[in-house]
mmCIF file with all atom_site columns, N, CA and C in Angstrom:
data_model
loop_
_atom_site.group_PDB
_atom_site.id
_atom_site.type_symbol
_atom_site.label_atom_id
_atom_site.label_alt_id
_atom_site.label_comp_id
_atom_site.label_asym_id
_atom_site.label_entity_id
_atom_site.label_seq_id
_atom_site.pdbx_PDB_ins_code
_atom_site.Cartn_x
_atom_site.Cartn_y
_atom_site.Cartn_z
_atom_site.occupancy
_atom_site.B_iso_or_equiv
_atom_site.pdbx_formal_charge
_atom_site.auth_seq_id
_atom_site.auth_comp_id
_atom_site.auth_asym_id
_atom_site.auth_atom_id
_atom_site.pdbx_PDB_model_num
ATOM 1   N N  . UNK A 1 1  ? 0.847   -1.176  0.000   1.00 0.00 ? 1  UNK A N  1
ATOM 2   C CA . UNK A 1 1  ? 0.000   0.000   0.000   1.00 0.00 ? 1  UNK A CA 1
ATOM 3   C C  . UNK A 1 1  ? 0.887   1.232   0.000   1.00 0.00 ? 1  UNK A C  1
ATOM 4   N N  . UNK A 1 2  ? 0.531   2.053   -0.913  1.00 0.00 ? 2  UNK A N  1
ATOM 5   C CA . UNK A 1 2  ? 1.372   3.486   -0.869  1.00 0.00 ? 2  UNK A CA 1
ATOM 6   C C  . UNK A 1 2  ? 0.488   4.457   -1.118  1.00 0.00 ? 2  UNK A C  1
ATOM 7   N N  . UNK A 1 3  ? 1.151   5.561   -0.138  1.00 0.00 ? 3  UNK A N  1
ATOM 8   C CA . UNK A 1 3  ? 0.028   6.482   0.254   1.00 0.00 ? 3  UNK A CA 1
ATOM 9   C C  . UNK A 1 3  ? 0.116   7.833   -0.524  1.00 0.00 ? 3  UNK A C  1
ATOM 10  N N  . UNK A 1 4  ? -0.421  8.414   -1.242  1.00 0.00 ? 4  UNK A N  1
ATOM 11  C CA . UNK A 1 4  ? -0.042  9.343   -2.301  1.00 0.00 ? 4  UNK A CA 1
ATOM 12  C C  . UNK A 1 4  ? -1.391  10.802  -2.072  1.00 0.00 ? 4  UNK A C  1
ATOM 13  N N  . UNK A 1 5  ? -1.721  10.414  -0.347  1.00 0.00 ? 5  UNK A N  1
ATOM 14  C CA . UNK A 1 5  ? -2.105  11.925  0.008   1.00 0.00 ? 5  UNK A CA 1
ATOM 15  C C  . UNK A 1 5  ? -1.861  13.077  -0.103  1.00 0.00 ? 5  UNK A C  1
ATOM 16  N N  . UNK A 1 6  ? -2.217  14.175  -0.153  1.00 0.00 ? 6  UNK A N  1
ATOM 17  C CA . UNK A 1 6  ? -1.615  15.121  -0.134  1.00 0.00 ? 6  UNK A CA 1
ATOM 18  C C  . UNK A 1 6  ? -0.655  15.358  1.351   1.00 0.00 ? 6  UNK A C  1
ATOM 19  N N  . UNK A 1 7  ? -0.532  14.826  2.077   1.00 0.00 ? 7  UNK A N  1
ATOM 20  C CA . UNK A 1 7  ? 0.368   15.206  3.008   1.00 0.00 ? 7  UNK A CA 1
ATOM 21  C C  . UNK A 1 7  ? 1.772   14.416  2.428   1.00 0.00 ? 7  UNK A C  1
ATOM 22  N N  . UNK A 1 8  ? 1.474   13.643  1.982   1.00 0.00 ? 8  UNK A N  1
ATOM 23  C CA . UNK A 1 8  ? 3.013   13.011  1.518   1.00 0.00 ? 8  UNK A CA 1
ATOM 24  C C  . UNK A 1 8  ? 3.718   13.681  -0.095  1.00 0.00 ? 8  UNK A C  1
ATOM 25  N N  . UNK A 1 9  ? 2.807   14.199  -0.286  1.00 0.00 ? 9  UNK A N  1
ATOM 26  C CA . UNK A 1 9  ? 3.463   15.055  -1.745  1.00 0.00 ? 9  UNK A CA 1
ATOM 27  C C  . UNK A 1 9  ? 4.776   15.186  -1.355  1.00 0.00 ? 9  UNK A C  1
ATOM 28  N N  . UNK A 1 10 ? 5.553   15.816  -0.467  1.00 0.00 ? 10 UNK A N  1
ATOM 29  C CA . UNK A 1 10 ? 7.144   16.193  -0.933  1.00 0.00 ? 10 UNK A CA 1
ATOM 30  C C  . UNK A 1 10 ? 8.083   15.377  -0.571  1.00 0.00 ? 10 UNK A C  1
ATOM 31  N N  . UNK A 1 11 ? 7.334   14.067  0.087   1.00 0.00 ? 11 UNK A N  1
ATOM 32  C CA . UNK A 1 11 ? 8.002   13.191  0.715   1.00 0.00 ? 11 UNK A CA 1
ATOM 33  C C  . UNK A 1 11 ? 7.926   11.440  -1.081  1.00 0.00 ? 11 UNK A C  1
ATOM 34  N N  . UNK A 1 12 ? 7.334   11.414  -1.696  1.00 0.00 ? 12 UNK A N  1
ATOM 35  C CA . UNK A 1 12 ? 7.027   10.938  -2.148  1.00 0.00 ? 12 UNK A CA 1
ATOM 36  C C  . UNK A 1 12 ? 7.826   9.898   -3.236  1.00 0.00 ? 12 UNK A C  1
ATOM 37  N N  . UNK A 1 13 ? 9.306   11.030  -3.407  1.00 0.00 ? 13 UNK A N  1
ATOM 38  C CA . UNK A 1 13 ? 10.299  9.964   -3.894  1.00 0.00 ? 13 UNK A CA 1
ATOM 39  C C  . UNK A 1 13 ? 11.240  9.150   -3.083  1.00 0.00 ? 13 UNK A C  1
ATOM 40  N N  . UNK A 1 14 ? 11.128  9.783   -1.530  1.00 0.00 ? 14 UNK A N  1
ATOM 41  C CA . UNK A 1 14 ? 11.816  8.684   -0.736  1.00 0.00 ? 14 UNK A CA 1
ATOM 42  C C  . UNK A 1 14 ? 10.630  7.721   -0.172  1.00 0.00 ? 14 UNK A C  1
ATOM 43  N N  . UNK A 1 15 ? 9.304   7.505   -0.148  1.00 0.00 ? 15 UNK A N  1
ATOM 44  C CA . UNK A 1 15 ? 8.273   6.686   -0.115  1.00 0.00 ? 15 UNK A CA 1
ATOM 45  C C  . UNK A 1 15 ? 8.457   5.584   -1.175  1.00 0.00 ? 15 UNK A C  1
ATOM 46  N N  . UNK A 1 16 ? 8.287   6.204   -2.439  1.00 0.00 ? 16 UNK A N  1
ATOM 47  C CA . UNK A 1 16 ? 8.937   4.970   -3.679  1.00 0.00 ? 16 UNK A CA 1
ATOM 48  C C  . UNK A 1 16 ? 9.978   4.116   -3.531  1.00 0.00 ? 16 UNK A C  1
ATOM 49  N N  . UNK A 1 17 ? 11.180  5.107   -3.538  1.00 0.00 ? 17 UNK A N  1
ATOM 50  C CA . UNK A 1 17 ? 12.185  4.143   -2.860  1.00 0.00 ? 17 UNK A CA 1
ATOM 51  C C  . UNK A 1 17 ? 11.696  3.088   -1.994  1.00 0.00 ? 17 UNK A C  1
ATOM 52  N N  . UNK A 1 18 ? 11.691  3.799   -0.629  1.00 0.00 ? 18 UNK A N  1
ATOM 53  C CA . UNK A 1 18 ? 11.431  2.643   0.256   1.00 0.00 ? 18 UNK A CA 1
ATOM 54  C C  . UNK A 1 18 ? 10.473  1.393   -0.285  1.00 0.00 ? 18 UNK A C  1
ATOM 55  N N  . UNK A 1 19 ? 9.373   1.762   -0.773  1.00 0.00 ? 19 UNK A N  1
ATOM 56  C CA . UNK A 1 19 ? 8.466   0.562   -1.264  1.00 0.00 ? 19 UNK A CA 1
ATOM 57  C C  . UNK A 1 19 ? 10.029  0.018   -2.570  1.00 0.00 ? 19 UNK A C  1
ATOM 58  N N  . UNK A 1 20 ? 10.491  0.284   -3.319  1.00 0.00 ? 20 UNK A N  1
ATOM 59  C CA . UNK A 1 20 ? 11.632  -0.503  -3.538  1.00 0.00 ? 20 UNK A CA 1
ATOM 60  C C  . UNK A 1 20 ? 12.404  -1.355  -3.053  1.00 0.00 ? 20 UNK A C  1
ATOM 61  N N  . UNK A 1 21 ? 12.999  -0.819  -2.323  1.00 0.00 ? 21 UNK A N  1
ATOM 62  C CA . UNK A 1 21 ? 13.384  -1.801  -0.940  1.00 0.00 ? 21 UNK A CA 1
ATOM 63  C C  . UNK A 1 21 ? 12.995  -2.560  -0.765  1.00 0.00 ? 21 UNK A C  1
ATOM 64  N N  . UNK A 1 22 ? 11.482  -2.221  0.144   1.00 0.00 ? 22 UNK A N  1
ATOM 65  C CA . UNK A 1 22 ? 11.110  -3.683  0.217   1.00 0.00 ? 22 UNK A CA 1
ATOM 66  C C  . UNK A 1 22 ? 11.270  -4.614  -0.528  1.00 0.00 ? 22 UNK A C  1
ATOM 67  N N  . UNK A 1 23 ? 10.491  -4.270  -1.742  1.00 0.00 ? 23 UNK A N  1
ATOM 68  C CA . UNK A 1 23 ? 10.817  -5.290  -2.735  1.00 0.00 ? 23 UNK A CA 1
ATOM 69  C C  . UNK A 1 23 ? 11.814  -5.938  -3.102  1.00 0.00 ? 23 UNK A C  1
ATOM 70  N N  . UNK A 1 24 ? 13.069  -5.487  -3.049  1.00 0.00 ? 24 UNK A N  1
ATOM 71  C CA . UNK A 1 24 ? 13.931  -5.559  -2.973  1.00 0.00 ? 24 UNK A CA 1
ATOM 72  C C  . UNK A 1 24 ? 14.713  -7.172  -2.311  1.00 0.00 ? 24 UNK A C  1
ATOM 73  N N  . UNK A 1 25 ? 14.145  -6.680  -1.153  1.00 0.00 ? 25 UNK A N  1
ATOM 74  C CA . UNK A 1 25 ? 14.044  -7.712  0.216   1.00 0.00 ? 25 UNK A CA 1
ATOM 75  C C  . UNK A 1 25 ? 13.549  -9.191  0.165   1.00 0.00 ? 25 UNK A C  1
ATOM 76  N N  . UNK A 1 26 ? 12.533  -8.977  -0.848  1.00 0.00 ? 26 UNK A N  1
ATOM 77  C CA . UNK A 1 26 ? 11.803  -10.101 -1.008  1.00 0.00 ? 26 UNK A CA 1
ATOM 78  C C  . UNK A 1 26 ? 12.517  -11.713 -1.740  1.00 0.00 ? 26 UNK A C  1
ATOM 79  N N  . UNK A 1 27 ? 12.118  -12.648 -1.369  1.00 0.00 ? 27 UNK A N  1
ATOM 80  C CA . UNK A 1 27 ? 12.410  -14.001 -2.115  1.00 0.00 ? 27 UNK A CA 1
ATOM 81  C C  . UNK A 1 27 ? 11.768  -13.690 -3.246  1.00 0.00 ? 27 UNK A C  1
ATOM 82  N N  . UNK A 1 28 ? 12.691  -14.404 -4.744  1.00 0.00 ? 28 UNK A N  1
ATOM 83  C CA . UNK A 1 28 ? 12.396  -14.884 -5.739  1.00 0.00 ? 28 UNK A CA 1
ATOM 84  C C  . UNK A 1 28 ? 11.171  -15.296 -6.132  1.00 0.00 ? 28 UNK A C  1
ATOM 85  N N  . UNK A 1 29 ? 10.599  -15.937 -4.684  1.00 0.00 ? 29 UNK A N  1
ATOM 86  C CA . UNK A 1 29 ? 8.794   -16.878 -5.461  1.00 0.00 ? 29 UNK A CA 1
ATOM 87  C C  . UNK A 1 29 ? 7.788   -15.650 -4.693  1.00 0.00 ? 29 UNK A C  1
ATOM 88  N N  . UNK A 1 30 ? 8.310   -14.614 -4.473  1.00 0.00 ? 30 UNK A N  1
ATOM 89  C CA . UNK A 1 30 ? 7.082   -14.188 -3.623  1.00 0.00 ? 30 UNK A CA 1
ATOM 90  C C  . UNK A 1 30 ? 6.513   -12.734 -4.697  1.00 0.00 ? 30 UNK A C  1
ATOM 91  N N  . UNK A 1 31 ? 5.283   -12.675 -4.342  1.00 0.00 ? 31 UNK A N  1
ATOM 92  C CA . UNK A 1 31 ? 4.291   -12.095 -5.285  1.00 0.00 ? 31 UNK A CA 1
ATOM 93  C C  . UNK A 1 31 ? 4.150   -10.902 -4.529  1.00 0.00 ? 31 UNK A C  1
ATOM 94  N N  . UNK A 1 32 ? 3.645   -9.830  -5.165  1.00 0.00 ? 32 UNK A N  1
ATOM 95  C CA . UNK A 1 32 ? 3.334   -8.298  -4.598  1.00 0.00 ? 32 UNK A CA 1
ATOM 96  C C  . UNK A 1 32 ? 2.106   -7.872  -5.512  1.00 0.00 ? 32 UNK A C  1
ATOM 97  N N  . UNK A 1 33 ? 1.417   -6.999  -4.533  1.00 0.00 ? 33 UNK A N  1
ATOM 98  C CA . UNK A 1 33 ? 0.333   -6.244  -5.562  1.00 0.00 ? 33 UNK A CA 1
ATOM 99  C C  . UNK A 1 33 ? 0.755   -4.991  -4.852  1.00 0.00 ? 33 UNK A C  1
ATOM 100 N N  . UNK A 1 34 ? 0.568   -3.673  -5.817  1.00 0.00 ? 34 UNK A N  1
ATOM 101 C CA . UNK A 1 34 ? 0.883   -2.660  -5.944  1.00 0.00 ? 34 UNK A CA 1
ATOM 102 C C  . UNK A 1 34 ? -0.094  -1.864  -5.632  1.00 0.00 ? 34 UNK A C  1
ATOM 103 N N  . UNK A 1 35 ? -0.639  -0.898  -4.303  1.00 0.00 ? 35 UNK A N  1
ATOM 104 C CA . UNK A 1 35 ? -1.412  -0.422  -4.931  1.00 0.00 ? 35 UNK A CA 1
ATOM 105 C C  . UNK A 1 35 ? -1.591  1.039   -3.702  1.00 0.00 ? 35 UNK A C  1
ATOM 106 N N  . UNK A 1 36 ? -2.001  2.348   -4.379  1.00 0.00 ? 36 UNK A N  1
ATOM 107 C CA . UNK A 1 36 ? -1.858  3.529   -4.108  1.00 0.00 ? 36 UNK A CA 1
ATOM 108 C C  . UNK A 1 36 ? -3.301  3.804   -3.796  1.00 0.00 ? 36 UNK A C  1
ATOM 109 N N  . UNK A 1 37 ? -3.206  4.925   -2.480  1.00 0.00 ? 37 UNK A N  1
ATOM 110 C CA . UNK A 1 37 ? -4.477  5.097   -1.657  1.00 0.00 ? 37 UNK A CA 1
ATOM 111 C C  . UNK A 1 37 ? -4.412  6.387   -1.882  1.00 0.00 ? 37 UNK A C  1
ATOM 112 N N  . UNK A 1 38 ? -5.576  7.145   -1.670  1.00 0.00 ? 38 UNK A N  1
ATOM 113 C CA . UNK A 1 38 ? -6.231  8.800   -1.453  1.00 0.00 ? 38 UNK A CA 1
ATOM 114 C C  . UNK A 1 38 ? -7.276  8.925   -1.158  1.00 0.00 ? 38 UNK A C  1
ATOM 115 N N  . UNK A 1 39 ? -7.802  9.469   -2.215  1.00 0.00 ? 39 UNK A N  1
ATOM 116 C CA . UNK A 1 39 ? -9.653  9.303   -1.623  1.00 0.00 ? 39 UNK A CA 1
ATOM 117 C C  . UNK A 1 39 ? -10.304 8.254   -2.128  1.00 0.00 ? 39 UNK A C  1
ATOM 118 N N  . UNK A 1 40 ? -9.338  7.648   -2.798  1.00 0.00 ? 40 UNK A N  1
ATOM 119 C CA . UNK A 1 40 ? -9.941  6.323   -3.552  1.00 0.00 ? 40 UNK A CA 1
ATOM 120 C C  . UNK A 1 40 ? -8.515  5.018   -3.596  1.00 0.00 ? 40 UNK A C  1
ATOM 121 N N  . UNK A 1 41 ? -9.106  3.996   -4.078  1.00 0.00 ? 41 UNK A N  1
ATOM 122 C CA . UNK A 1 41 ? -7.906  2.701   -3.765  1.00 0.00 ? 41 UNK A CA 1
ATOM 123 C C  . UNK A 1 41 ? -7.568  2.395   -4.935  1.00 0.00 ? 41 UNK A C  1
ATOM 124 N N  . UNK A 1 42 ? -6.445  2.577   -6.132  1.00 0.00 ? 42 UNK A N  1
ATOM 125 C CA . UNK A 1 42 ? -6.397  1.962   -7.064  1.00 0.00 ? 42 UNK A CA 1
ATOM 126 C C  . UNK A 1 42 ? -4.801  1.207   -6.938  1.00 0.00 ? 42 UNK A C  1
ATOM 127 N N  . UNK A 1 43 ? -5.374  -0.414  -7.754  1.00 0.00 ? 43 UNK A N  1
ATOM 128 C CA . UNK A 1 43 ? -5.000  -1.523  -7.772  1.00 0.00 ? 43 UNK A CA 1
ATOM 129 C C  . UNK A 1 43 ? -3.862  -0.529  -9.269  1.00 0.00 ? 43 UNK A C  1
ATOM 130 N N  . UNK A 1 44 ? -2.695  -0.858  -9.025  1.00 0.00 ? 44 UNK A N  1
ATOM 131 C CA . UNK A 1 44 ? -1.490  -0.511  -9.745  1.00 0.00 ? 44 UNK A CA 1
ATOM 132 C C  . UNK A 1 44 ? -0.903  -1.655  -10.803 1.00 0.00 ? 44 UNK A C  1
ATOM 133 N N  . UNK A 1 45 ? -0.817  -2.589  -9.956  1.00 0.00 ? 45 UNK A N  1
ATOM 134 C CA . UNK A 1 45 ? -0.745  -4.258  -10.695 1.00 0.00 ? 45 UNK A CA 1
ATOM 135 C C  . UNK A 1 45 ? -1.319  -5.388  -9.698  1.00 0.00 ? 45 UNK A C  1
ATOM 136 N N  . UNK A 1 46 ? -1.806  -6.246  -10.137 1.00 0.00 ? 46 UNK A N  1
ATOM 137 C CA . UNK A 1 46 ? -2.010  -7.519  -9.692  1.00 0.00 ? 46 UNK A CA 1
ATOM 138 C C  . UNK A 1 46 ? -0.846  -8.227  -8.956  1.00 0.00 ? 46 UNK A C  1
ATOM 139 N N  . UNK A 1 47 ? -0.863  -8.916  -8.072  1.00 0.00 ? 47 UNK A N  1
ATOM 140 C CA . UNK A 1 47 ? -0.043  -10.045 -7.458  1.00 0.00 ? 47 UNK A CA 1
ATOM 141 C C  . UNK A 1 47 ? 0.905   -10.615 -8.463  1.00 0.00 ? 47 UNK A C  1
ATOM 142 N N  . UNK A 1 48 ? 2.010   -10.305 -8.719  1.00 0.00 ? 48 UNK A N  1
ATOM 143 C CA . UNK A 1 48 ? 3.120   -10.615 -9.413  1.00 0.00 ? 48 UNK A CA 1
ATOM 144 C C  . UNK A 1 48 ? 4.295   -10.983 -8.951  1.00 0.00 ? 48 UNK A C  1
ATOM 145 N N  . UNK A 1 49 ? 5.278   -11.438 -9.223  1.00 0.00 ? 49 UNK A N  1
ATOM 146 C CA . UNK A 1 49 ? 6.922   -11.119 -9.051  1.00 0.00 ? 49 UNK A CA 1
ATOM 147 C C  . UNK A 1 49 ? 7.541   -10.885 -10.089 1.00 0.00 ? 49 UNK A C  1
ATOM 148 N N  . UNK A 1 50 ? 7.058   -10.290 -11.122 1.00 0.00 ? 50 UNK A N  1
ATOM 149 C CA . UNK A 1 50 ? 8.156   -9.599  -12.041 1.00 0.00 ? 50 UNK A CA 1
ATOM 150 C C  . UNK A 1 50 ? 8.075   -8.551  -11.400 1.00 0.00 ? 50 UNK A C  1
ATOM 151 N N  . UNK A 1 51 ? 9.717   -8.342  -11.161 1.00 0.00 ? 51 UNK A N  1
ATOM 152 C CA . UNK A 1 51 ? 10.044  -7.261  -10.525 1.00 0.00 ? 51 UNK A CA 1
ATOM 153 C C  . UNK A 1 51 ? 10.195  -5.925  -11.347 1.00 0.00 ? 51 UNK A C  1
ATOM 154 N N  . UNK A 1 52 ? 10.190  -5.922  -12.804 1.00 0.00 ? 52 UNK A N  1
ATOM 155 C CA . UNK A 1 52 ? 10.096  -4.816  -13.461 1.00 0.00 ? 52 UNK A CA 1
ATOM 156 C C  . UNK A 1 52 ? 8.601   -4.363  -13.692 1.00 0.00 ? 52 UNK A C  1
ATOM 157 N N  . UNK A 1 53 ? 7.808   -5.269  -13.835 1.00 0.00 ? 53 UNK A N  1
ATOM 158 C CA . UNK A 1 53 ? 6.748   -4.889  -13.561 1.00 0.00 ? 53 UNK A CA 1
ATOM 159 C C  . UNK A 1 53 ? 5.910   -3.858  -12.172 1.00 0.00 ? 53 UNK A C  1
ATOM 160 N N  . UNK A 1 54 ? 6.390   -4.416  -11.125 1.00 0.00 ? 54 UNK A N  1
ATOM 161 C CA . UNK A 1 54 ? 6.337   -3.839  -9.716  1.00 0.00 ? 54 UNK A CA 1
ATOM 162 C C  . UNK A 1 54 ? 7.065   -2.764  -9.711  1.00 0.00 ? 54 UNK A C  1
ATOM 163 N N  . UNK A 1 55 ? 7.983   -2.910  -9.875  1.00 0.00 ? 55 UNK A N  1
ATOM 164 C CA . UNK A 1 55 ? 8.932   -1.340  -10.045 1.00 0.00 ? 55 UNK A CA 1
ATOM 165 C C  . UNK A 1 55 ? 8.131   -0.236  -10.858 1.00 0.00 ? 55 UNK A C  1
ATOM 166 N N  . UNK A 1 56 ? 8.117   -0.672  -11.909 1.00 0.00 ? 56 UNK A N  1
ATOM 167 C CA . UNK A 1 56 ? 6.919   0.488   -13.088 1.00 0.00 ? 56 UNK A CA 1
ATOM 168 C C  . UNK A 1 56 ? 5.507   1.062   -12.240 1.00 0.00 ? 56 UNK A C  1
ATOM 169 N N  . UNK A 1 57 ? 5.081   0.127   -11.377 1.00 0.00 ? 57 UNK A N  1
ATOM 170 C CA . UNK A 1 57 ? 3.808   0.268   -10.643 1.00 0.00 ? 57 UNK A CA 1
ATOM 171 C C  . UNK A 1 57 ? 4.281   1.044   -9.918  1.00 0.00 ? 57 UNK A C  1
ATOM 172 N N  . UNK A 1 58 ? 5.127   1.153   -8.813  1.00 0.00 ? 58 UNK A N  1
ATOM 173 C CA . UNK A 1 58 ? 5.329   1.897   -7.803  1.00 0.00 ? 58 UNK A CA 1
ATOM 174 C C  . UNK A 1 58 ? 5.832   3.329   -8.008  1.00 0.00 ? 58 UNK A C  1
ATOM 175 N N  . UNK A 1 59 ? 6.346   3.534   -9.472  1.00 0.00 ? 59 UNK A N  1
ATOM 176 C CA . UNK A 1 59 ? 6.953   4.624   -10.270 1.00 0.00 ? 59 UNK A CA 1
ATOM 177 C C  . UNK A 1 59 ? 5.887   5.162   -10.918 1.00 0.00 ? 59 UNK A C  1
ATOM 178 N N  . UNK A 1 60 ? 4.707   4.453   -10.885 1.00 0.00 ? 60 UNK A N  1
ATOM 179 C CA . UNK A 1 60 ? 3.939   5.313   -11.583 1.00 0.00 ? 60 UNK A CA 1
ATOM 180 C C  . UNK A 1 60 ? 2.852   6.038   -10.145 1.00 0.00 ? 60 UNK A C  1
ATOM 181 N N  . UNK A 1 61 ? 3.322   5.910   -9.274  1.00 0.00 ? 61 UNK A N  1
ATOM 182 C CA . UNK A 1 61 ? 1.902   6.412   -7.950  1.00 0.00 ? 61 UNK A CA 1
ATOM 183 C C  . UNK A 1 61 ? 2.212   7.793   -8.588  1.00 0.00 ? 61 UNK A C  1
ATOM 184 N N  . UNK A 1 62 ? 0.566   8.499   -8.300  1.00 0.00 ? 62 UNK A N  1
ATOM 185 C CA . UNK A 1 62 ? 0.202   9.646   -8.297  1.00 0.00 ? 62 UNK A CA 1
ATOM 186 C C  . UNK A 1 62 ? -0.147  10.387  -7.301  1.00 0.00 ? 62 UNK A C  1
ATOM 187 N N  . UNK A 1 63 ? -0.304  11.680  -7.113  1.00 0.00 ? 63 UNK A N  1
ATOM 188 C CA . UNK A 1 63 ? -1.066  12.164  -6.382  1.00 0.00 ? 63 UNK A CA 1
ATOM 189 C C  . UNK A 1 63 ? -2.505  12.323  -6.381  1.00 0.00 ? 63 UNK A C  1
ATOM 190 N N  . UNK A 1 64 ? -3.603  12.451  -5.266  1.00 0.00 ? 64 UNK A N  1
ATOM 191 C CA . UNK A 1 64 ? -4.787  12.606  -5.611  1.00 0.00 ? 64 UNK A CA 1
ATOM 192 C C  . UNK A 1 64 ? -5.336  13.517  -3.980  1.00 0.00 ? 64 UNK A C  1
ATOM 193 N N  . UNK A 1 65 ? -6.618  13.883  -3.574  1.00 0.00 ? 65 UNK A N  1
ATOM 194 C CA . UNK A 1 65 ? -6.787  13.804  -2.327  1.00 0.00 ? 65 UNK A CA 1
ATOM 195 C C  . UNK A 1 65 ? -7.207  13.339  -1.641  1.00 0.00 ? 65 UNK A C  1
ATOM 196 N N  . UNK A 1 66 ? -7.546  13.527  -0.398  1.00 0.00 ? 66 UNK A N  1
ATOM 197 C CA . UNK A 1 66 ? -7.962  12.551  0.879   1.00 0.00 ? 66 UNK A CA 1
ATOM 198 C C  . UNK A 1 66 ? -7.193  11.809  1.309   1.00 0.00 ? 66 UNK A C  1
ATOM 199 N N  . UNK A 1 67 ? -7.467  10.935  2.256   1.00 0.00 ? 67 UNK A N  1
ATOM 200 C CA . UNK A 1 67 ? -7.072  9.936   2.701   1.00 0.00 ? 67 UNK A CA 1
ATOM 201 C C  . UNK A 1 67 ? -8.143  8.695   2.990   1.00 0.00 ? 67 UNK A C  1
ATOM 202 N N  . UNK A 1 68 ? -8.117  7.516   2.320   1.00 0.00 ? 68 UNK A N  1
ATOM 203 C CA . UNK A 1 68 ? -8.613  6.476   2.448   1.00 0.00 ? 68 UNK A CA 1
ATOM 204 C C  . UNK A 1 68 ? -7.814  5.396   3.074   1.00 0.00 ? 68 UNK A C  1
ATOM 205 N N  . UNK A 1 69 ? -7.206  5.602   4.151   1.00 0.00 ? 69 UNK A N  1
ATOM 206 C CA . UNK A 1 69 ? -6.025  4.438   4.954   1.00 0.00 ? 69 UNK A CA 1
ATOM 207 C C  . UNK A 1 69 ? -6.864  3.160   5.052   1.00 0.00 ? 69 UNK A C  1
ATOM 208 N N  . UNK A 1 70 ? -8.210  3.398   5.396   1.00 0.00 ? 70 UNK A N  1
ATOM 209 C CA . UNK A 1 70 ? -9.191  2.169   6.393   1.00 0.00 ? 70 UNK A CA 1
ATOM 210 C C  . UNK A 1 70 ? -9.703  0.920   5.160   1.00 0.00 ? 70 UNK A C  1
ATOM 211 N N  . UNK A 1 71 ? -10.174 2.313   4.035   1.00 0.00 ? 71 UNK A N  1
ATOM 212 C CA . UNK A 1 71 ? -10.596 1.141   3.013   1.00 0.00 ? 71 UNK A CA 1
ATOM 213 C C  . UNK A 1 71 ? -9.503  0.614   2.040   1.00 0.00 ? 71 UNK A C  1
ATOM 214 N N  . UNK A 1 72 ? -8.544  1.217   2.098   1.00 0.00 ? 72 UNK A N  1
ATOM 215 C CA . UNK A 1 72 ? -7.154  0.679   1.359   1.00 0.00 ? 72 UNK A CA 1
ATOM 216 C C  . UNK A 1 72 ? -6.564  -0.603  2.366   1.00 0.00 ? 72 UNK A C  1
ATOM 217 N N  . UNK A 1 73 ? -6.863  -0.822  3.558   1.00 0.00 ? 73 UNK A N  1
ATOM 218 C CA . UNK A 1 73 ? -6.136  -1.665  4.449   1.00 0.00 ? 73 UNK A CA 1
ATOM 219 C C  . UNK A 1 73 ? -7.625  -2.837  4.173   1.00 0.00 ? 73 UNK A C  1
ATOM 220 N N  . UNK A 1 74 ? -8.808  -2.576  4.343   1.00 0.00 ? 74 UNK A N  1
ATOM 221 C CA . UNK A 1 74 ? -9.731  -3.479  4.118   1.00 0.00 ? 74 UNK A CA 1
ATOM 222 C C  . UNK A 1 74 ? -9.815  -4.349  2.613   1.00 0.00 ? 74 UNK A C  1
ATOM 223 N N  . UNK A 1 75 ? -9.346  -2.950  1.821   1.00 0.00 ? 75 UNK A N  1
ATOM 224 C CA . UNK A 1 75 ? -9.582  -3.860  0.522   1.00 0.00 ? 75 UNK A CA 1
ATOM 225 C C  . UNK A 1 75 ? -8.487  -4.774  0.299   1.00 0.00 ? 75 UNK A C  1
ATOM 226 N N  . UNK A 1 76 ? -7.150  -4.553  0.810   1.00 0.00 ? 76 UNK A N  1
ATOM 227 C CA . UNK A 1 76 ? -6.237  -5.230  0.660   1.00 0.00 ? 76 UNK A CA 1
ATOM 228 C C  . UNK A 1 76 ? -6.143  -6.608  1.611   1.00 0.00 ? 76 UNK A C  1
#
């Protein structure tokens, strides 16, 4: 989950990173879904481990407003 509120606007390329990292971190067989919260929840990519794929997802978060933390943690 990555959070692309307006409170994180200037913080937002060391947020990417870090969600890099993680990934980073991860075993070979393990899968990730990508996906960026605001006032709404959108799914970035599906459960994958291509890691260039995941990378592109997390490079592409946007900004939007609000904050939807509760239904981004439910839907996930």
């Amino acid at each position: 989950l990555i959070d692309v509120s307006p409170s994180t606007e200037y913080k937002i390329e060391e947020i990417q990173q870090a969600a890099i990292a993680f990934v980073n971190q991860l075993k070979e067989q393990d899968s990730v879904m990508v996906i960026q919260f605001d006032e709404r929840v959108s799914v970035l990519t599906e459960a994958t481990g291509d890691r260039q794929r995941i990378y592109r997802a997390i490079q592409r978060t946007g900004f939007g407003g609000g904050t939807s933390l509760y239904d981004a943690v439910d839907f996930s």
